[in-house]
């Protein structure tokens, strides 16, 4: 069984994340969504909320694709999270050259830490390339319409966060 780890903050889950999951399903039999729960970061959604949203959005997608999907959190090195998940592949989405430069550096460091874990880059589809969770949060905080960037359940959750 080919197992992949898709790490990230998923704060919040966007249509870009959905796109990468759909495409990763062609490469792996099991995909573990690993939501970073680092103590030095201050996400909008708690780790528990991000896990719940990821499950609500991504589990139906995975089921439709015949992909075994798990959602978990981690607060360790990505290569350690990959080992814990029995994943030999780390999936990373690339939107632009800035992502590429950063992700190449991370892939190099991860390879030095554990040469048995391979990083696979998936270029974002043209329709989702412009979507960044940080921009989605910013638009939502200012009362903007994020429905073309996130699934409906996420748009609703964002609205609740900023109108509470």
Short mmCIF file of C-alpha atoms in Angstrom, two decimals:
data_model
loop_
_atom_site.label_atom_id
_atom_site.label_comp_id
_atom_site.label_asym_id
_atom_site.label_seq_id
_atom_site.Cartn_x
_atom_site.Cartn_y
_atom_site.Cartn_z
CA UNK A 1 0.00 0.00 0.00
CA UNK A 2 1.36 3.41 -0.97
CA UNK A 3 0.89 5.85 1.90
CA UNK A 4 1.30 9.59 1.53
CA UNK A 5 1.37 12.35 4.12
CA UNK A 6 -0.09 15.73 3.21
CA UNK A 7 1.10 18.13 5.94
CA UNK A 8 -0.02 21.70 6.43
CA UNK A 9 -1.82 24.14 8.67
CA UNK A 10 -5.18 23.76 6.88
CA UNK A 11 -6.26 27.03 8.52
CA UNK A 12 -8.75 26.78 6.89
CA UNK A 13 -9.20 23.99 4.35
CA UNK A 14 -9.47 25.59 0.91
CA UNK A 15 -10.46 24.43 -2.55
CA UNK A 16 -6.72 24.35 -3.25
CA UNK A 17 -6.33 21.66 -0.58
CA UNK A 18 -9.24 19.75 -2.10
CA UNK A 19 -7.55 19.94 -5.51
CA UNK A 20 -4.29 18.50 -4.14
CA UNK A 21 -6.12 15.68 -2.33
CA UNK A 22 -7.99 14.74 -5.52
CA UNK A 23 -4.74 14.60 -7.47
CA UNK A 24 -2.78 12.82 -4.73
CA UNK A 25 -5.43 10.08 -4.90
CA UNK A 26 -3.88 9.05 -8.22
CA UNK A 27 -0.52 8.48 -6.52
CA UNK A 28 -1.29 6.87 -3.17
CA UNK A 29 -3.71 4.34 -1.72
CA UNK A 30 -3.86 6.02 1.69
CA UNK A 31 -3.45 9.72 2.37
CA UNK A 32 -2.88 11.08 5.86
CA UNK A 33 -3.81 14.73 6.27
CA UNK A 34 -1.37 15.94 8.93
CA UNK A 35 -2.48 19.20 10.49
CA UNK A 36 0.35 21.09 12.13
CA UNK A 37 -0.40 21.99 15.74
CA UNK A 38 2.73 23.95 16.56
CA UNK A 39 2.74 25.82 19.84
CA UNK A 40 4.46 28.93 18.47
CA UNK A 41 1.77 29.58 15.84
CA UNK A 42 -1.57 31.23 16.43
CA UNK A 43 -4.07 29.82 13.94
CA UNK A 44 -7.60 31.17 13.52
CA UNK A 45 -9.12 27.71 14.04
CA UNK A 46 -8.08 25.41 16.85
CA UNK A 47 -6.45 22.11 15.95
CA UNK A 48 -9.70 20.34 16.81
CA UNK A 49 -11.72 22.67 14.57
CA UNK A 50 -9.27 22.21 11.69
CA UNK A 51 -9.46 18.42 12.05
CA UNK A 52 -13.28 18.53 12.08
CA UNK A 53 -13.42 20.79 9.01
CA UNK A 54 -10.85 18.68 7.16
CA UNK A 55 -12.83 15.53 7.87
CA UNK A 56 -16.13 17.10 6.80
CA UNK A 57 -14.65 18.39 3.55
CA UNK A 58 -12.08 15.77 2.58
CA UNK A 59 -13.59 12.45 3.69
CA UNK A 60 -16.45 12.60 1.13
CA UNK A 61 -13.94 13.54 -1.58
CA UNK A 62 -11.69 10.62 -0.64
CA UNK A 63 -14.59 8.18 -0.50
CA UNK A 64 -15.71 9.20 -4.00
CA UNK A 65 -12.16 8.58 -5.25
CA UNK A 66 -11.69 5.26 -3.45
CA UNK A 67 -8.93 6.79 -1.35
CA UNK A 68 -8.31 5.70 2.22
CA UNK A 69 -8.01 8.99 4.12
CA UNK A 70 -7.08 9.81 7.69
CA UNK A 71 -6.88 13.20 9.40
CA UNK A 72 -4.55 13.76 12.32
CA UNK A 73 -2.51 16.45 14.02
CA UNK A 74 1.21 16.59 14.64
CA UNK A 75 3.65 18.83 16.47
CA UNK A 76 6.89 17.16 15.45
CA UNK A 77 9.13 17.09 12.41
CA UNK A 78 7.28 16.26 9.21
CA UNK A 79 9.55 13.27 8.56
CA UNK A 80 8.68 11.96 12.03
CA UNK A 81 4.98 12.41 11.30
CA UNK A 82 5.51 10.54 8.02
CA UNK A 83 7.20 7.66 9.84
CA UNK A 84 4.36 7.53 12.39
CA UNK A 85 1.87 7.30 9.53
CA UNK A 86 3.97 4.69 7.68
CA UNK A 87 4.17 7.16 4.80
CA UNK A 88 7.09 7.04 2.38
CA UNK A 89 5.79 10.05 0.44
CA UNK A 90 5.19 13.63 1.56
CA UNK A 91 2.75 15.45 -0.73
CA UNK A 92 3.18 19.19 -1.17
CA UNK A 93 1.20 21.57 -3.35
CA UNK A 94 2.95 24.31 -5.28
CA UNK A 95 1.16 27.49 -6.32
CA UNK A 96 4.04 29.60 -7.57
CA UNK A 97 7.80 30.15 -7.63
CA UNK A 98 7.78 31.38 -4.02
CA UNK A 99 6.25 28.08 -2.89
CA UNK A 100 8.76 26.19 -5.03
CA UNK A 101 11.78 27.87 -3.44
CA UNK A 102 10.53 27.27 0.10
CA UNK A 103 9.36 23.71 -0.58
CA UNK A 104 12.63 22.74 -2.29
CA UNK A 105 14.50 23.87 0.80
CA UNK A 106 12.15 21.88 3.06
CA UNK A 107 12.38 18.81 0.82
CA UNK A 108 16.17 18.98 1.00
CA UNK A 109 16.15 19.23 4.77
CA UNK A 110 13.62 16.40 5.08
CA UNK A 111 15.70 14.21 2.76
CA UNK A 112 18.77 14.86 4.89
CA UNK A 113 16.82 13.93 8.02
CA UNK A 114 15.27 10.81 6.49
CA UNK A 115 16.32 9.69 3.00
CA UNK A 116 13.53 7.08 2.97
CA UNK A 117 10.84 9.77 2.81
CA UNK A 118 10.34 11.22 -0.68
CA UNK A 119 8.70 14.60 -1.29
CA UNK A 120 6.34 14.80 -4.26
CA UNK A 121 5.27 18.21 -5.54
CA UNK A 122 1.90 18.69 -7.18
CA UNK A 123 1.44 21.92 -9.10
CA UNK A 124 -1.84 23.55 -8.20
CA UNK A 125 -4.50 23.47 -10.89
CA UNK A 126 -4.98 26.80 -12.68
CA UNK A 127 -8.37 27.32 -11.05
CA UNK A 128 -6.95 27.09 -7.52
CA UNK A 129 -3.43 28.49 -7.96
CA UNK A 130 -4.36 31.88 -6.52
CA UNK A 131 -5.94 30.51 -3.33
CA UNK A 132 -3.97 30.91 -0.11
CA UNK A 133 -5.47 30.20 3.31
CA UNK A 134 -3.85 33.36 4.71
CA UNK A 135 -5.61 35.49 2.08
CA UNK A 136 -8.89 33.66 2.67
CA UNK A 137 -8.65 34.50 6.39
CA UNK A 138 -7.88 38.12 5.58
CA UNK A 139 -10.82 38.46 3.18
CA UNK A 140 -13.17 36.77 5.66
CA UNK A 141 -11.97 39.03 8.50
CA UNK A 142 -12.87 42.07 6.40
CA UNK A 143 -16.34 40.71 5.62
CA UNK A 144 -15.54 39.66 2.06
CA UNK A 145 -17.08 36.79 0.16
CA UNK A 146 -14.85 33.69 0.30
CA UNK A 147 -17.30 31.23 -1.26
CA UNK A 148 -15.23 30.82 -4.43
CA UNK A 149 -12.14 29.86 -2.40
CA UNK A 150 -13.44 27.43 0.23
CA UNK A 151 -16.09 24.71 0.56
CA UNK A 152 -19.47 25.91 1.92
CA UNK A 153 -18.95 24.46 5.43
CA UNK A 154 -15.67 26.37 5.71
CA UNK A 155 -17.24 29.61 4.46
CA UNK A 156 -19.92 29.23 7.13
CA UNK A 157 -17.31 28.51 9.84
CA UNK A 158 -15.28 31.57 8.80
CA UNK A 159 -18.39 33.75 8.95
CA UNK A 160 -19.12 32.48 12.46
CA UNK A 161 -15.55 33.20 13.57
CA UNK A 162 -15.70 36.80 12.43
CA UNK A 163 -19.27 37.64 13.49
CA UNK A 164 -19.03 36.18 16.99
#
